[in-house]
JSON list of C-alpha atoms in Angstrom, two decimals:
[
{"chain": "A", "resi": 15, "resn": "UNK", "atom": "CA", "xyz": [94.82, 27.19, 71.36]},
{"chain": "A", "resi": 16, "resn": "UNK", "atom": "CA", "xyz": [92.90, 26.55, 68.17]},
{"chain": "A", "resi": 17, "resn": "UNK", "atom": "CA", "xyz": [92.02, 29.81, 66.37]},
{"chain": "A", "resi": 18, "resn": "UNK", "atom": "CA", "xyz": [88.55, 28.54, 65.52]},
{"chain": "A", "resi": 19, "resn": "UNK", "atom": "CA", "xyz": [87.58, 27.29, 68.98]},
{"chain": "A", "resi": 20, "resn": "UNK", "atom": "CA", "xyz": [85.47, 30.34, 69.80]},
{"chain": "A", "resi": 21, "resn": "UNK", "atom": "CA", "xyz": [84.01, 30.74, 66.33]},
{"chain": "A", "resi": 22, "resn": "UNK", "atom": "CA", "xyz": [83.00, 27.11, 65.82]},
{"chain": "A", "resi": 23, "resn": "UNK", "atom": "CA", "xyz": [82.60, 25.13, 69.07]},
{"chain": "A", "resi": 24, "resn": "UNK", "atom": "CA", "xyz": [83.10, 21.69, 67.56]},
{"chain": "A", "resi": 25, "resn": "UNK", "atom": "CA", "xyz": [85.08, 19.87, 70.22]},
{"chain": "A", "resi": 26, "resn": "UNK", "atom": "CA", "xyz": [84.04, 16.55, 68.75]},
{"chain": "A", "resi": 27, "resn": "UNK", "atom": "CA", "xyz": [85.58, 17.52, 65.43]},
{"chain": "A", "resi": 28, "resn": "UNK", "atom": "CA", "xyz": [89.10, 17.29, 66.85]},
{"chain": "A", "resi": 29, "resn": "UNK", "atom": "CA", "xyz": [88.37, 13.67, 67.74]},
{"chain": "A", "resi": 30, "resn": "UNK", "atom": "CA", "xyz": [87.05, 12.66, 64.31]},
{"chain": "A", "resi": 31, "resn": "UNK", "atom": "CA", "xyz": [89.15, 15.10, 62.29]},
{"chain": "A", "resi": 32, "resn": "UNK", "atom": "CA", "xyz": [92.00, 12.70, 61.49]},
{"chain": "A", "resi": 33, "resn": "UNK", "atom": "CA", "xyz": [89.51, 10.18, 60.06]},
{"chain": "A", "resi": 34, "resn": "UNK", "atom": "CA", "xyz": [87.81, 12.72, 57.78]},
{"chain": "A", "resi": 35, "resn": "UNK", "atom": "CA", "xyz": [90.19, 12.27, 54.80]},
{"chain": "A", "resi": 36, "resn": "UNK", "atom": "CA", "xyz": [89.48, 8.54, 54.75]},
{"chain": "A", "resi": 37, "resn": "UNK", "atom": "CA", "xyz": [85.72, 9.12, 54.99]},
{"chain": "A", "resi": 38, "resn": "UNK", "atom": "CA", "xyz": [85.98, 11.61, 52.14]},
{"chain": "A", "resi": 39, "resn": "UNK", "atom": "CA", "xyz": [87.93, 9.11, 50.05]},
{"chain": "A", "resi": 40, "resn": "UNK", "atom": "CA", "xyz": [85.31, 6.41, 50.62]},
{"chain": "A", "resi": 41, "resn": "UNK", "atom": "CA", "xyz": [82.51, 8.87, 49.81]},
{"chain": "A", "resi": 42, "resn": "UNK", "atom": "CA", "xyz": [84.33, 9.99, 46.63]},
{"chain": "A", "resi": 43, "resn": "UNK", "atom": "CA", "xyz": [84.65, 6.37, 45.50]},
{"chain": "A", "resi": 44, "resn": "UNK", "atom": "CA", "xyz": [80.96, 5.79, 46.28]},
{"chain": "A", "resi": 45, "resn": "UNK", "atom": "CA", "xyz": [80.13, 8.95, 44.32]},
{"chain": "A", "resi": 46, "resn": "UNK", "atom": "CA", "xyz": [81.95, 7.62, 41.26]},
{"chain": "A", "resi": 47, "resn": "UNK", "atom": "CA", "xyz": [80.07, 4.32, 41.54]},
{"chain": "A", "resi": 48, "resn": "UNK", "atom": "CA", "xyz": [76.68, 5.98, 41.95]},
{"chain": "A", "resi": 49, "resn": "UNK", "atom": "CA", "xyz": [77.49, 8.32, 39.05]},
{"chain": "A", "resi": 50, "resn": "UNK", "atom": "CA", "xyz": [77.94, 5.26, 36.83]},
{"chain": "A", "resi": 51, "resn": "UNK", "atom": "CA", "xyz": [74.69, 3.71, 38.07]},
{"chain": "A", "resi": 52, "resn": "UNK", "atom": "CA", "xyz": [72.82, 7.01, 37.68]},
{"chain": "A", "resi": 53, "resn": "UNK", "atom": "CA", "xyz": [73.93, 7.33, 34.06]},
{"chain": "A", "resi": 54, "resn": "UNK", "atom": "CA", "xyz": [72.68, 3.84, 33.29]},
{"chain": "A", "resi": 55, "resn": "UNK", "atom": "CA", "xyz": [69.37, 4.66, 34.90]},
{"chain": "A", "resi": 56, "resn": "UNK", "atom": "CA", "xyz": [69.12, 7.94, 32.99]},
{"chain": "A", "resi": 57, "resn": "UNK", "atom": "CA", "xyz": [69.67, 6.10, 29.70]},
{"chain": "A", "resi": 58, "resn": "UNK", "atom": "CA", "xyz": [66.85, 3.67, 30.58]},
{"chain": "A", "resi": 59, "resn": "UNK", "atom": "CA", "xyz": [64.51, 6.48, 31.64]},
{"chain": "A", "resi": 60, "resn": "UNK", "atom": "CA", "xyz": [65.21, 8.43, 28.45]},
{"chain": "A", "resi": 61, "resn": "UNK", "atom": "CA", "xyz": [64.34, 5.40, 26.33]},
{"chain": "A", "resi": 62, "resn": "UNK", "atom": "CA", "xyz": [61.06, 4.92, 28.22]},
{"chain": "A", "resi": 63, "resn": "UNK", "atom": "CA", "xyz": [59.86, 8.50, 28.59]},
{"chain": "A", "resi": 64, "resn": "UNK", "atom": "CA", "xyz": [60.47, 12.20, 28.14]},
{"chain": "A", "resi": 65, "resn": "UNK", "atom": "CA", "xyz": [62.29, 12.97, 31.38]},
{"chain": "A", "resi": 66, "resn": "UNK", "atom": "CA", "xyz": [64.91, 11.61, 33.71]},
{"chain": "A", "resi": 67, "resn": "UNK", "atom": "CA", "xyz": [64.82, 11.70, 37.51]},
{"chain": "A", "resi": 68, "resn": "UNK", "atom": "CA", "xyz": [67.58, 12.25, 40.02]},
{"chain": "A", "resi": 69, "resn": "UNK", "atom": "CA", "xyz": [69.15, 9.04, 41.30]},
{"chain": "A", "resi": 70, "resn": "UNK", "atom": "CA", "xyz": [68.71, 8.98, 45.08]},
{"chain": "A", "resi": 71, "resn": "UNK", "atom": "CA", "xyz": [71.98, 7.31, 46.10]},
{"chain": "A", "resi": 72, "resn": "UNK", "atom": "CA", "xyz": [73.94, 9.74, 43.91]},
{"chain": "A", "resi": 73, "resn": "UNK", "atom": "CA", "xyz": [72.22, 12.71, 45.52]},
{"chain": "A", "resi": 74, "resn": "UNK", "atom": "CA", "xyz": [73.11, 11.22, 48.92]},
{"chain": "A", "resi": 75, "resn": "UNK", "atom": "CA", "xyz": [76.79, 10.88, 48.01]},
{"chain": "A", "resi": 76, "resn": "UNK", "atom": "CA", "xyz": [76.86, 14.45, 46.66]},
{"chain": "A", "resi": 77, "resn": "UNK", "atom": "CA", "xyz": [75.35, 15.75, 49.88]},
{"chain": "A", "resi": 78, "resn": "UNK", "atom": "CA", "xyz": [77.67, 13.57, 51.96]},
{"chain": "A", "resi": 79, "resn": "UNK", "atom": "CA", "xyz": [80.74, 14.81, 50.11]},
{"chain": "A", "resi": 80, "resn": "UNK", "atom": "CA", "xyz": [79.64, 18.42, 50.59]},
{"chain": "A", "resi": 81, "resn": "UNK", "atom": "CA", "xyz": [79.04, 17.91, 54.31]},
{"chain": "A", "resi": 82, "resn": "UNK", "atom": "CA", "xyz": [82.33, 16.08, 54.85]},
{"chain": "A", "resi": 83, "resn": "UNK", "atom": "CA", "xyz": [84.30, 18.67, 52.89]},
{"chain": "A", "resi": 84, "resn": "UNK", "atom": "CA", "xyz": [82.77, 21.50, 54.94]},
{"chain": "A", "resi": 85, "resn": "UNK", "atom": "CA", "xyz": [83.71, 19.68, 58.14]},
{"chain": "A", "resi": 86, "resn": "UNK", "atom": "CA", "xyz": [87.18, 19.07, 56.76]},
{"chain": "A", "resi": 87, "resn": "UNK", "atom": "CA", "xyz": [87.50, 22.79, 56.01]},
{"chain": "A", "resi": 88, "resn": "UNK", "atom": "CA", "xyz": [86.98, 23.48, 59.71]},
{"chain": "A", "resi": 89, "resn": "UNK", "atom": "CA", "xyz": [89.49, 20.79, 60.72]},
{"chain": "A", "resi": 90, "resn": "UNK", "atom": "CA", "xyz": [92.19, 21.60, 58.11]},
{"chain": "A", "resi": 91, "resn": "UNK", "atom": "CA", "xyz": [91.35, 25.03, 56.64]},
{"chain": "A", "resi": 92, "resn": "UNK", "atom": "CA", "xyz": [93.67, 25.10, 53.62]},
{"chain": "A", "resi": 93, "resn": "UNK", "atom": "CA", "xyz": [93.20, 21.54, 52.41]},
{"chain": "A", "resi": 94, "resn": "UNK", "atom": "CA", "xyz": [89.52, 21.59, 53.32]},
{"chain": "A", "resi": 95, "resn": "UNK", "atom": "CA", "xyz": [88.93, 24.77, 51.35]},
{"chain": "A", "resi": 96, "resn": "UNK", "atom": "CA", "xyz": [90.58, 23.29, 48.27]},
{"chain": "A", "resi": 97, "resn": "UNK", "atom": "CA", "xyz": [88.49, 20.13, 48.60]},
{"chain": "A", "resi": 98, "resn": "UNK", "atom": "CA", "xyz": [85.31, 22.12, 49.24]},
{"chain": "A", "resi": 99, "resn": "UNK", "atom": "CA", "xyz": [85.94, 24.16, 46.10]},
{"chain": "A", "resi": 100, "resn": "UNK", "atom": "CA", "xyz": [86.31, 20.96, 44.07]},
{"chain": "A", "resi": 101, "resn": "UNK", "atom": "CA", "xyz": [83.19, 19.37, 45.60]},
{"chain": "A", "resi": 102, "resn": "UNK", "atom": "CA", "xyz": [81.03, 22.46, 45.02]},
{"chain": "A", "resi": 103, "resn": "UNK", "atom": "CA", "xyz": [82.29, 22.60, 41.42]},
{"chain": "A", "resi": 104, "resn": "UNK", "atom": "CA", "xyz": [81.36, 18.93, 41.02]},
{"chain": "A", "resi": 105, "resn": "UNK", "atom": "CA", "xyz": [77.85, 19.53, 42.37]},
{"chain": "A", "resi": 106, "resn": "UNK", "atom": "CA", "xyz": [77.32, 22.48, 40.03]},
{"chain": "A", "resi": 107, "resn": "UNK", "atom": "CA", "xyz": [78.54, 20.35, 37.11]},
{"chain": "A", "resi": 108, "resn": "UNK", "atom": "CA", "xyz": [76.12, 17.61, 38.19]},
{"chain": "A", "resi": 109, "resn": "UNK", "atom": "CA", "xyz": [73.20, 20.05, 38.14]},
{"chain": "A", "resi": 110, "resn": "UNK", "atom": "CA", "xyz": [74.03, 21.26, 34.64]},
{"chain": "A", "resi": 111, "resn": "UNK", "atom": "CA", "xyz": [74.63, 17.74, 33.37]},
{"chain": "A", "resi": 112, "resn": "UNK", "atom": "CA", "xyz": [71.30, 16.58, 34.82]},
{"chain": "A", "resi": 113, "resn": "UNK", "atom": "CA", "xyz": [69.48, 19.34, 32.98]},
{"chain": "A", "resi": 114, "resn": "UNK", "atom": "CA", "xyz": [71.33, 18.39, 29.81]},
{"chain": "A", "resi": 115, "resn": "UNK", "atom": "CA", "xyz": [70.12, 14.79, 30.23]},
{"chain": "A", "resi": 116, "resn": "UNK", "atom": "CA", "xyz": [66.55, 16.09, 30.55]},
{"chain": "A", "resi": 117, "resn": "UNK", "atom": "CA", "xyz": [66.92, 18.06, 27.32]},
{"chain": "A", "resi": 118, "resn": "UNK", "atom": "CA", "xyz": [68.31, 15.01, 25.56]},
{"chain": "A", "resi": 119, "resn": "UNK", "atom": "CA", "xyz": [65.43, 12.87, 26.83]},
{"chain": "A", "resi": 120, "resn": "UNK", "atom": "CA", "xyz": [62.77, 15.39, 25.75]},
{"chain": "A", "resi": 121, "resn": "UNK", "atom": "CA", "xyz": [64.22, 15.76, 22.27]},
{"chain": "A", "resi": 122, "resn": "UNK", "atom": "CA", "xyz": [64.77, 12.03, 21.70]},
{"chain": "A", "resi": 123, "resn": "UNK", "atom": "CA", "xyz": [68.52, 12.45, 21.46]},
{"chain": "A", "resi": 124, "resn": "UNK", "atom": "CA", "xyz": [71.07, 9.92, 22.62]},
{"chain": "A", "resi": 125, "resn": "UNK", "atom": "CA", "xyz": [71.89, 10.37, 26.29]},
{"chain": "A", "resi": 126, "resn": "UNK", "atom": "CA", "xyz": [75.56, 11.20, 26.62]},
{"chain": "A", "resi": 127, "resn": "UNK", "atom": "CA", "xyz": [77.78, 10.62, 29.61]},
{"chain": "A", "resi": 128, "resn": "UNK", "atom": "CA", "xyz": [78.10, 13.56, 32.03]},
{"chain": "A", "resi": 129, "resn": "UNK", "atom": "CA", "xyz": [81.63, 14.42, 30.92]},
{"chain": "A", "resi": 130, "resn": "UNK", "atom": "CA", "xyz": [82.24, 17.57, 32.97]},
{"chain": "A", "resi": 131, "resn": "UNK", "atom": "CA", "xyz": [80.86, 15.97, 36.13]},
{"chain": "A", "resi": 132, "resn": "UNK", "atom": "CA", "xyz": [83.05, 12.92, 35.55]},
{"chain": "A", "resi": 133, "resn": "UNK", "atom": "CA", "xyz": [86.14, 15.10, 35.23]},
{"chain": "A", "resi": 134, "resn": "UNK", "atom": "CA", "xyz": [85.36, 17.12, 38.36]},
{"chain": "A", "resi": 135, "resn": "UNK", "atom": "CA", "xyz": [84.54, 14.01, 40.39]},
{"chain": "A", "resi": 136, "resn": "UNK", "atom": "CA", "xyz": [87.82, 12.55, 39.17]},
{"chain": "A", "resi": 137, "resn": "UNK", "atom": "CA", "xyz": [89.60, 15.65, 40.50]},
{"chain": "A", "resi": 138, "resn": "UNK", "atom": "CA", "xyz": [87.80, 15.25, 43.83]},
{"chain": "A", "resi": 139, "resn": "UNK", "atom": "CA", "xyz": [88.86, 11.60, 43.95]},
{"chain": "A", "resi": 140, "resn": "UNK", "atom": "CA", "xyz": [92.42, 12.48, 42.99]},
{"chain": "A", "resi": 141, "resn": "UNK", "atom": "CA", "xyz": [92.76, 15.14, 45.69]},
{"chain": "A", "resi": 142, "resn": "UNK", "atom": "CA", "xyz": [91.06, 13.00, 48.33]},
{"chain": "A", "resi": 143, "resn": "UNK", "atom": "CA", "xyz": [93.33, 10.07, 47.57]},
{"chain": "A", "resi": 144, "resn": "UNK", "atom": "CA", "xyz": [96.40, 12.33, 47.56]},
{"chain": "A", "resi": 145, "resn": "UNK", "atom": "CA", "xyz": [95.54, 13.76, 50.95]},
{"chain": "A", "resi": 146, "resn": "UNK", "atom": "CA", "xyz": [94.47, 10.54, 52.64]},
{"chain": "A", "resi": 147, "resn": "UNK", "atom": "CA", "xyz": [97.03, 8.18, 51.10]},
{"chain": "A", "resi": 148, "resn": "UNK", "atom": "CA", "xyz": [100.05, 10.48, 51.16]},
{"chain": "A", "resi": 149, "resn": "UNK", "atom": "CA", "xyz": [101.75, 8.24, 53.70]},
{"chain": "A", "resi": 150, "resn": "UNK", "atom": "CA", "xyz": [102.24, 5.67, 50.92]},
{"chain": "A", "resi": 151, "resn": "UNK", "atom": "CA", "xyz": [104.46, 7.99, 48.86]},
{"chain": "A", "resi": 152, "resn": "UNK", "atom": "CA", "xyz": [105.83, 10.20, 51.64]},
{"chain": "A", "resi": 153, "resn": "UNK", "atom": "CA", "xyz": [109.33, 8.67, 51.61]},
{"chain": "A", "resi": 154, "resn": "UNK", "atom": "CA", "xyz": [109.72, 8.99, 47.85]},
{"chain": "A", "resi": 155, "resn": "UNK", "atom": "CA", "xyz": [108.14, 12.45, 47.89]},
{"chain": "A", "resi": 156, "resn": "UNK", "atom": "CA", "xyz": [110.57, 13.72, 50.52]},
{"chain": "A", "resi": 157, "resn": "UNK", "atom": "CA", "xyz": [113.58, 12.34, 48.64]},
{"chain": "A", "resi": 158, "resn": "UNK", "atom": "CA", "xyz": [112.55, 13.46, 45.17]},
{"chain": "A", "resi": 159, "resn": "UNK", "atom": "CA", "xyz": [110.73, 16.73, 45.75]},
{"chain": "A", "resi": 160, "resn": "UNK", "atom": "CA", "xyz": [112.12, 18.21, 48.96]},
{"chain": "A", "resi": 161, "resn": "UNK", "atom": "CA", "xyz": [115.76, 17.28, 48.40]}
]
């Protein structure tokens, strides 16, 4: 009996649960790509005007990562909570970095890269790849770490 079956009646989640780490990994990679594209667009917008706008695909990948990490927290509570914490931290960093880009655009400053958001998205990517691709290093891990 699953301890969460009465609290959260997601029977379908047990069917898609094993695929969630791979979906999160793909979404984290897409988030890194859209982050790069969003920065290029913000640089162009800052050169043309006094404000920058949110990049739609990047907002979608942020929302998708948050949704997938919340679902993963229901499927695998410990690992999902760690991932959710990292994703929420990344989204908060994105919000602050976006406001910093607006300030730079208004004051005719050079638009810098969103360093803190890049670091946190790198941590999300690192943890997602560790969890979903662990089978690649499992033999070495068991010999070196467990033994």
